[in-house]
mmCIF file of C-alpha atoms and ligand atoms in Angstrom:
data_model
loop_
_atom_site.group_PDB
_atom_site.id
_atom_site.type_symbol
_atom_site.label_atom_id
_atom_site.label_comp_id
_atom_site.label_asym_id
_atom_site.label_seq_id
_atom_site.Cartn_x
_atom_site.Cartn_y
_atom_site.Cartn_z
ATOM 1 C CA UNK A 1 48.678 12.248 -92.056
ATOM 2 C CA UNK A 2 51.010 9.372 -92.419
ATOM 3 C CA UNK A 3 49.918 6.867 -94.984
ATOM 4 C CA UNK A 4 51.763 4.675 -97.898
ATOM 5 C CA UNK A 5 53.793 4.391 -101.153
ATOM 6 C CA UNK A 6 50.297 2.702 -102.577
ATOM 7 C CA UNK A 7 48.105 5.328 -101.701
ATOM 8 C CA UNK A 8 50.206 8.288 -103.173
ATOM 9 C CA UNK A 9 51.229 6.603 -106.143
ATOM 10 C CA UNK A 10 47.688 5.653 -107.072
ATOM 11 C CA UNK A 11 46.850 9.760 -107.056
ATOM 12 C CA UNK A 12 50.175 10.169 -109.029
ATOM 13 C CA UNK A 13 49.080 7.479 -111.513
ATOM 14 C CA UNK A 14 45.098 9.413 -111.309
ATOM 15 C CA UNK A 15 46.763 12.622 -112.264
ATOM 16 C CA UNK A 16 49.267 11.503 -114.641
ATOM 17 C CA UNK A 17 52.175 13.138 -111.849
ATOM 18 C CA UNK A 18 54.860 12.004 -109.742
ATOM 19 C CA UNK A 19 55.223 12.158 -106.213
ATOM 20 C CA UNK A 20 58.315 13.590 -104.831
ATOM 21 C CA UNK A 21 60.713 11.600 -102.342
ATOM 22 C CA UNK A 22 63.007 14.042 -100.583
ATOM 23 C CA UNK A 23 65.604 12.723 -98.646
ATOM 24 C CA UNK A 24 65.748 14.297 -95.291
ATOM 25 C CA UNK A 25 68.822 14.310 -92.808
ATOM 26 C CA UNK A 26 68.228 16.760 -90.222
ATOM 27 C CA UNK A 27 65.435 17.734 -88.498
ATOM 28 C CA UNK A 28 65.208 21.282 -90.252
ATOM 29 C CA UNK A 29 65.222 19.761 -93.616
ATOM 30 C CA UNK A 30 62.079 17.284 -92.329
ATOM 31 C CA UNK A 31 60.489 20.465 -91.561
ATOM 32 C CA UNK A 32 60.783 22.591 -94.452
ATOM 33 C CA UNK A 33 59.763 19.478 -96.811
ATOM 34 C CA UNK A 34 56.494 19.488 -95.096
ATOM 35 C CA UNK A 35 55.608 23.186 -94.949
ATOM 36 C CA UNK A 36 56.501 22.911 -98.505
ATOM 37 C CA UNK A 37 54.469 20.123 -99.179
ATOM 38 C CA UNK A 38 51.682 22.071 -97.167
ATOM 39 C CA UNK A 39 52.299 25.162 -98.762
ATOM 40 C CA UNK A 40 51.905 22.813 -102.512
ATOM 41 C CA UNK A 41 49.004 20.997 -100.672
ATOM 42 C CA UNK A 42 50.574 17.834 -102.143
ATOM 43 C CA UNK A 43 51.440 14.510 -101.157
ATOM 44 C CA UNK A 44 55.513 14.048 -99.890
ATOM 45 C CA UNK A 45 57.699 11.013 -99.610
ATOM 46 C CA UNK A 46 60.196 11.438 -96.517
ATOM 47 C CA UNK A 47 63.179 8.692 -97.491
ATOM 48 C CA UNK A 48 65.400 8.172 -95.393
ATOM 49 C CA UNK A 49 68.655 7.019 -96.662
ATOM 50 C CA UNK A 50 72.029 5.098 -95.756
ATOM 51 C CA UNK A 51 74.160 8.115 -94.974
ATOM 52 C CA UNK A 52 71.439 9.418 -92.451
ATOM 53 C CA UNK A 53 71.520 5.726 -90.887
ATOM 54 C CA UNK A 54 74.948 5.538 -90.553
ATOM 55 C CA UNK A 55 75.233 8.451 -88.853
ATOM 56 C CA UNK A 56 72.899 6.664 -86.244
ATOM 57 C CA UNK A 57 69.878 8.594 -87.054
ATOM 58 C CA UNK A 58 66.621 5.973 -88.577
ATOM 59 C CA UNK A 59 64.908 6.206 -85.291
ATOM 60 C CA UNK A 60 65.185 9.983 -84.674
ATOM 61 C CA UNK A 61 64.136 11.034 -88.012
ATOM 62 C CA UNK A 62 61.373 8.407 -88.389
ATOM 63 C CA UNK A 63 59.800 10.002 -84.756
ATOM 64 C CA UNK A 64 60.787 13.526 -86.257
ATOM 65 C CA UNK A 65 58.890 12.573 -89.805
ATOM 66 C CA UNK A 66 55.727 10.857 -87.779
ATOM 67 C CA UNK A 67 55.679 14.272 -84.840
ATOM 68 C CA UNK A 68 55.243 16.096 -88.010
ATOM 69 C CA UNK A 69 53.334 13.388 -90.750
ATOM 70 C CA UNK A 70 50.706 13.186 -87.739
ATOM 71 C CA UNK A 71 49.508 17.116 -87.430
ATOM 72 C CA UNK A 72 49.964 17.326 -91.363
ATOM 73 C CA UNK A 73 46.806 17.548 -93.275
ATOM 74 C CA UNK A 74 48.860 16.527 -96.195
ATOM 75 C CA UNK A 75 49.613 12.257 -97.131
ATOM 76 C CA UNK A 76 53.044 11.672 -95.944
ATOM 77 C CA UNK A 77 54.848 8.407 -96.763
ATOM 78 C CA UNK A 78 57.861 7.615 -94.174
ATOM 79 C CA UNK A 79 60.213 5.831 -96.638
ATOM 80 C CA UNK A 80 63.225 3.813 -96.291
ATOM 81 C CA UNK A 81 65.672 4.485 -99.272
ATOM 82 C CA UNK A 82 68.060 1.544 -100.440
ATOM 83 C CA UNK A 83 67.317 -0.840 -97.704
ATOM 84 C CA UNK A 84 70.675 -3.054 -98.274
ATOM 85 C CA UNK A 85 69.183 -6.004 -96.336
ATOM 86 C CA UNK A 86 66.512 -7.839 -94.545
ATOM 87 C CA UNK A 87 67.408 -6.633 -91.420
ATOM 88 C CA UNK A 88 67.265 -3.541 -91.841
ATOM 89 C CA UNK A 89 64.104 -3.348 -93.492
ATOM 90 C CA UNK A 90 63.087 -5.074 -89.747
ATOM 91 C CA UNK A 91 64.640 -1.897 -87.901
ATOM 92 C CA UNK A 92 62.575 0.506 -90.041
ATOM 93 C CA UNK A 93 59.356 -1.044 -89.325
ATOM 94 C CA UNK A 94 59.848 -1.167 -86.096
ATOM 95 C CA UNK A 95 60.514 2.519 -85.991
ATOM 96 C CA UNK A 96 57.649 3.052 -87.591
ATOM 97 C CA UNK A 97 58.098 3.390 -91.644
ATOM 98 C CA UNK A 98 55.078 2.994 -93.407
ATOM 99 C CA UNK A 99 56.911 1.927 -96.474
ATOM 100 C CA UNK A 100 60.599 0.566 -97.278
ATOM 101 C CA UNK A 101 63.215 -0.254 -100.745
ATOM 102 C CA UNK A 102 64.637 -3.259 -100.666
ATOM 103 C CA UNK A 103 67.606 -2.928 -103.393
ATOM 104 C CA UNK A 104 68.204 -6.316 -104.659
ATOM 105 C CA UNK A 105 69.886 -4.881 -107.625
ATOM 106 C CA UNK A 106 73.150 -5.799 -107.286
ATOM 107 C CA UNK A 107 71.977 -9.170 -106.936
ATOM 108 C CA UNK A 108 71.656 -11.985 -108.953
ATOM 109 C CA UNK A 109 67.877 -11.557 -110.971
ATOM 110 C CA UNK A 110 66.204 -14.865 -108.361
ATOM 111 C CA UNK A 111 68.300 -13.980 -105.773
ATOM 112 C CA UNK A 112 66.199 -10.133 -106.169
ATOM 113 C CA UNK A 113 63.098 -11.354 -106.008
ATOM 114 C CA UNK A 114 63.647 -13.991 -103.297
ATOM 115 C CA UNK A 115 64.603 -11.105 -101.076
ATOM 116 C CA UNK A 116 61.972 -8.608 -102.622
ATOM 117 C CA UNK A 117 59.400 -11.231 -101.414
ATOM 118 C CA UNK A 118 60.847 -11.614 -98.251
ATOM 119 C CA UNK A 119 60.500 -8.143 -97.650
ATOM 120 C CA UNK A 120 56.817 -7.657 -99.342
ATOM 121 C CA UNK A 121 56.268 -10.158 -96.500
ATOM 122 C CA UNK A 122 57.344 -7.965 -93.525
ATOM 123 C CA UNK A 123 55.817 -4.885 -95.056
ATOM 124 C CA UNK A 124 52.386 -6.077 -95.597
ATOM 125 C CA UNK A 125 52.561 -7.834 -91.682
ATOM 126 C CA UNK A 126 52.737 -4.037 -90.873
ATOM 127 C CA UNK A 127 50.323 -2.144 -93.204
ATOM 128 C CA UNK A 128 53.646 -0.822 -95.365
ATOM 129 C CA UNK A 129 54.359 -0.977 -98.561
ATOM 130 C CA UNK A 130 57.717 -1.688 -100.774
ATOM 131 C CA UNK A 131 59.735 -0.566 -103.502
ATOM 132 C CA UNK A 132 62.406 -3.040 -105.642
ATOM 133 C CA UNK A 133 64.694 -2.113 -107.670
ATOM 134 C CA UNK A 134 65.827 -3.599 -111.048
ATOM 135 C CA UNK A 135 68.564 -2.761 -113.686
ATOM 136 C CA UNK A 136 71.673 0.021 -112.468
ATOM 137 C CA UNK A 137 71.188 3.282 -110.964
ATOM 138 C CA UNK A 138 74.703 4.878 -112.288
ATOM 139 C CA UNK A 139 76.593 7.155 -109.719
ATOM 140 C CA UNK A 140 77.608 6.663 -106.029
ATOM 141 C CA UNK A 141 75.127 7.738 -103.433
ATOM 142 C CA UNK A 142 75.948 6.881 -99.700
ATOM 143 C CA UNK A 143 78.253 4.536 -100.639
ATOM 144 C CA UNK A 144 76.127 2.646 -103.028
ATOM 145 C CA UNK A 145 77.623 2.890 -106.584
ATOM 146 C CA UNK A 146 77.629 0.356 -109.026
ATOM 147 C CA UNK A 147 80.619 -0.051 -111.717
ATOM 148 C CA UNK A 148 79.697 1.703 -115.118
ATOM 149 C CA UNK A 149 81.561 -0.637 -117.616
ATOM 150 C CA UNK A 150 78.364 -2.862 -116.698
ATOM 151 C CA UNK A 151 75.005 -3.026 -118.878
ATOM 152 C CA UNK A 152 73.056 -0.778 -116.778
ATOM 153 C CA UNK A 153 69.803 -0.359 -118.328
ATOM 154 C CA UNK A 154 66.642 -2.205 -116.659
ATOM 155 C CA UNK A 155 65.620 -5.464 -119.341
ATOM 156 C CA UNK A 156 61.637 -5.410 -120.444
ATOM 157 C CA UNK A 157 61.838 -9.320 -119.719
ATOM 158 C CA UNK A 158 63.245 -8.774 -116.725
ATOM 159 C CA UNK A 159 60.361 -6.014 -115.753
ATOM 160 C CA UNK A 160 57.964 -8.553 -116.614
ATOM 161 C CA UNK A 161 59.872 -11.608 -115.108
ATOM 162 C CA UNK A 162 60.022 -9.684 -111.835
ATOM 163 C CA UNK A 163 56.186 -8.303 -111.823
ATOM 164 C CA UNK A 164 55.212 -12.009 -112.511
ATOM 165 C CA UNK A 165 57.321 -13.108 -109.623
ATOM 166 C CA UNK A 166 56.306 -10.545 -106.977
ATOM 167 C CA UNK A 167 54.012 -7.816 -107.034
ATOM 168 C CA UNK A 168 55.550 -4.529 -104.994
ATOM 169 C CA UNK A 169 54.393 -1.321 -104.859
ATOM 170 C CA UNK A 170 56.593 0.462 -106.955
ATOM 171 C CA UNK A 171 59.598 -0.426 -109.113
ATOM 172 C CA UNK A 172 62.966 1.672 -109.431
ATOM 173 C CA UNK A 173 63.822 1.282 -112.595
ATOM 174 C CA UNK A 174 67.537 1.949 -114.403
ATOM 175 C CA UNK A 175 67.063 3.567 -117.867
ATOM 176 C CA UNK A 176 70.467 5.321 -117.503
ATOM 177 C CA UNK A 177 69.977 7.466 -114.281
ATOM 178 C CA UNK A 178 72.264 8.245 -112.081
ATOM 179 C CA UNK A 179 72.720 9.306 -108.072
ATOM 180 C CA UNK A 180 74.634 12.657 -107.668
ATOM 181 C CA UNK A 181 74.673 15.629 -109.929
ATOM 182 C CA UNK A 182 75.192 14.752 -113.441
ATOM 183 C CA UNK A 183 78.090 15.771 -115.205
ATOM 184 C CA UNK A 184 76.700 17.233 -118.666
ATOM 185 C CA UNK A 185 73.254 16.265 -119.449
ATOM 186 C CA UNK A 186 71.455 12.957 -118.360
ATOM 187 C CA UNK A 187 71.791 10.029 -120.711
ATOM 188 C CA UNK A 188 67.795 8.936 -120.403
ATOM 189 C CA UNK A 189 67.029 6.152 -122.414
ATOM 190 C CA UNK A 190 63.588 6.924 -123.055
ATOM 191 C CA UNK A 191 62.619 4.293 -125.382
ATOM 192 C CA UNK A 192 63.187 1.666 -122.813
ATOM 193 C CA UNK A 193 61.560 3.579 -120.083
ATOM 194 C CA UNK A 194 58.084 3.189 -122.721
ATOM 195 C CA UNK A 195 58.705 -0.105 -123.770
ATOM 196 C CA UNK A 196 58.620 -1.188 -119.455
ATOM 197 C CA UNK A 197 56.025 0.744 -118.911
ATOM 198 C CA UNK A 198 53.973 -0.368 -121.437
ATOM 199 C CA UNK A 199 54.120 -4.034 -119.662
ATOM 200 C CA UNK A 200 54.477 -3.015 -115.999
ATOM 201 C CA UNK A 201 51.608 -2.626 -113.957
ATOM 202 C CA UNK A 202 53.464 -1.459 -111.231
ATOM 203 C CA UNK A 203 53.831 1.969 -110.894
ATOM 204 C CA UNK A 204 57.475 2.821 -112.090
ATOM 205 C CA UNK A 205 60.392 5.172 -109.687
ATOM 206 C CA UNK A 206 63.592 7.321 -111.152
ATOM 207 C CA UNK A 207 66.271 7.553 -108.780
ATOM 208 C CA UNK A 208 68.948 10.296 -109.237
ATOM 209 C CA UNK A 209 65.742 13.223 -109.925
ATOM 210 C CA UNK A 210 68.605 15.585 -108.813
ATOM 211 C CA UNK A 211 69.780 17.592 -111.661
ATOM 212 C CA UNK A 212 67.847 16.064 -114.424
ATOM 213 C CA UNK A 213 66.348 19.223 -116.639
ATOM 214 C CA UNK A 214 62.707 20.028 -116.033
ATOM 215 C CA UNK A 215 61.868 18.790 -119.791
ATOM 216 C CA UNK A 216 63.437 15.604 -119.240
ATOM 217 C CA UNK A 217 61.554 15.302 -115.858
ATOM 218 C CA UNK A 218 57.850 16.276 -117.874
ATOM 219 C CA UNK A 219 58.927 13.884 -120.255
ATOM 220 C CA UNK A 220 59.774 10.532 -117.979
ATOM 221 C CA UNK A 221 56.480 11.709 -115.707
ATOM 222 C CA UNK A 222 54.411 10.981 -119.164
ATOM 223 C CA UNK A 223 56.199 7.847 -119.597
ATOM 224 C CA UNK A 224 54.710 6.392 -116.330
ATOM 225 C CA UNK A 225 56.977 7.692 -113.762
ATOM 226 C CA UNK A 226 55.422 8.479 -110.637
ATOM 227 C CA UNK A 227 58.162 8.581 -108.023
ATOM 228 C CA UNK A 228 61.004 10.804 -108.264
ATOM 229 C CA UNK A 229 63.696 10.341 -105.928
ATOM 230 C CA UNK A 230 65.693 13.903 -104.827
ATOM 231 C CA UNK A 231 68.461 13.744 -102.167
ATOM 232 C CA UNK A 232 71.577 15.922 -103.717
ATOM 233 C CA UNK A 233 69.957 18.757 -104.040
ATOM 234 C CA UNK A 234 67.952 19.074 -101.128
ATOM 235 C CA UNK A 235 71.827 18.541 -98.966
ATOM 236 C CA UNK A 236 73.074 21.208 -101.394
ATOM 237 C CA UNK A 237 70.363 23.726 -100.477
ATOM 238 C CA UNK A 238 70.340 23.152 -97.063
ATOM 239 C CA UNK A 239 74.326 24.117 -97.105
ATOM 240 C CA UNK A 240 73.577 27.049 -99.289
ATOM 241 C CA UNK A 241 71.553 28.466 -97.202
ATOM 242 C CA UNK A 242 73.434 27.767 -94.017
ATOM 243 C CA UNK A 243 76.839 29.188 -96.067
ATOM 244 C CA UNK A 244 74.591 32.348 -97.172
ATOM 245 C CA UNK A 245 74.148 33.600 -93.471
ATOM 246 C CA UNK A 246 77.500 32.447 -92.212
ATOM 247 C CA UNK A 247 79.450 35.877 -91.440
ATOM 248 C CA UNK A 248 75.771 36.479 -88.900
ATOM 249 C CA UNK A 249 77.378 33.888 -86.955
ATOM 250 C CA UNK A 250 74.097 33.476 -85.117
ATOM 251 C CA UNK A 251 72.988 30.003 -84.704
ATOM 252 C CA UNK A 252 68.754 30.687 -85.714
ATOM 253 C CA UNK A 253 69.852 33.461 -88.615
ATOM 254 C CA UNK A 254 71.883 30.459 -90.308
ATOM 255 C CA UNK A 255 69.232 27.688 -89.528
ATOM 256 C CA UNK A 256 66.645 29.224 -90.604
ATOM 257 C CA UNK A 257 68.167 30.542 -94.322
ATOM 258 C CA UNK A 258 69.005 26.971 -94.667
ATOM 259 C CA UNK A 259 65.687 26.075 -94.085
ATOM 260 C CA UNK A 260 64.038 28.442 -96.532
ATOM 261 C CA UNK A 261 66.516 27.464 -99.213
ATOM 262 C CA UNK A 262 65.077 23.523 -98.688
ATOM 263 C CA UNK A 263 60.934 25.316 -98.787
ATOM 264 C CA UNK A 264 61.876 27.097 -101.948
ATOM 265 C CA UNK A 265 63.993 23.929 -103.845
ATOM 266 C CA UNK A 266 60.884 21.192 -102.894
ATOM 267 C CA UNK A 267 58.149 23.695 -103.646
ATOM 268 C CA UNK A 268 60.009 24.209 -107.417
ATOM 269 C CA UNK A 269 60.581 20.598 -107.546
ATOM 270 C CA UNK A 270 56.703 19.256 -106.489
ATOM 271 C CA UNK A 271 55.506 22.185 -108.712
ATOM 272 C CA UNK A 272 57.393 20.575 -111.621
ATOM 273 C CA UNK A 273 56.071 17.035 -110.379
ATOM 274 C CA UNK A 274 52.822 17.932 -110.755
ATOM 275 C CA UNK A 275 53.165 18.119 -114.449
ATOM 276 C CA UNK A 276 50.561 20.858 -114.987
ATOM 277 C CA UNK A 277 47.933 18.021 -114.307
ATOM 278 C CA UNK A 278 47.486 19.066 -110.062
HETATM 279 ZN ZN1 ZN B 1 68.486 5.900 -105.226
#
């Protein structure tokens, strides 16, 4: 069934879990995240992102995601990932999405929540829900990167600033994340992550989920993380698979290895999600 960001977050935040957000860019990868997410019986986030839109495709997956959402027995959130303005928050509603990130981030702290408010507007006028963002996701993702040299890490009093301001669904936070695969380990600051936490009521998102060690993950989920973002890896196991069956040549025999390679990488991931609490 197709329902929201609030909804799945508030049984993350009941069982002390997180709640996966897959990217999906293909039909076959929309498919295999929800017979994974049946096979789990757990809630799914479908995000679609700005590489999958500029490649013309926010209307085609959103009816792919809701085809699918709609026979599920499962909650499935249709998300929009780093909406980048106004506008296009408008497009995905329109298609459909029953939730949507508006990344003010890279804007100036009034300037965020002017356009976070804006688009808490929009949402609620059509039953969705929204995501902000506040402090630096590191990394480039779809074109989205912001410059390192820059204090990255998300500011308590700006948490608090922000949740006084307007109150969204969920908050991506940056405690030293990063889009991409990491090179090394993850620098998560995880004393900052607590200290937010501790004075956010909303629930809290890590971008960048791909490649982060599964002890790291347990860790942030019991620091009050209930959404994690993965879009690398789910690309990377899709190609696997396809590259795995390549000398068959045959069109299904490569399709359909890339598609178990995406089952068996969301099932690991929601299994780890679920913290041992689900
Ligand atoms: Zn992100």
């Amino acid at each position: 069934m197709l329902t929201t960001l609030k909804e799945v977050l508030a049984f993350a935040e009941e069982k002390k879990a997180a709640i996966p957000a897959f990217n999906i860019d293909n039909m076959e990868i929309v498919q295999s995240i929800i017979k994974a997410s049946e096979e789990e019986n757990y809630p799914v986030i479908l995000a679609v992102g700005q590489a999958a839109i500029k490649d013309g495709k926010l209307a085609l997956l959103a009816a792919t995601a809701q085809v699918l959402a709609k026979k599920s027995p499962i909650p499935v959130v249709l998300h929009l990932d780093h909406g980048q303005s106004l506008e296009q928050v408008r497009m995905a509603l329109d298609c459909g999405f029953t939730s949507v990130m508006i990344d003010g981030s890279k804007l100036p702290f009034h300037e965020n929540v002017e356009i976070s408010k804006r688009a808490l507007e929009m949402a609620r006028a059509a039953g969705a829900t929204v995501e902000a963002e506040l402090g630096c996701i590191l990394g480039v993702e779809d074109d989205i990167s912001h410059d390192d040299s820059k204090p990255f890490l998300v500011r308590t009093e700006d948490v608090e600033a922000f949740n006084r301001a307007v109150t969204v669904d969920a908050l991506a936070v940056g405690i030293g994340n990063a889009h991409g695969i990491y090179k090394g380990l993850p620098n998560l600051d995880f004393d900052r992550l607590s200290e937010v936490n501790d004075i956010s009521s909303v629930p809290l998102v890590l971008h960048g989920g791909s490649g982060i060690p599964g002890d790291m993950i347990q860790k942030a989920i019991s620091l009050g993380i209930r959404k994690i973002n993965v879009a690398t890896e789910i690309r990377l196991a899709y190609v696997r698979g396809l590259t795995k069956e390549v000398e068959s040549g045959d069109f299904y025999t490569m399709s359909n290895s890339g598609k178990a390679e995406v089952v068996a990488l969301a099932k690991e991931k929601i299994h780890l999600f679920k913290n041992g609490n689900v």
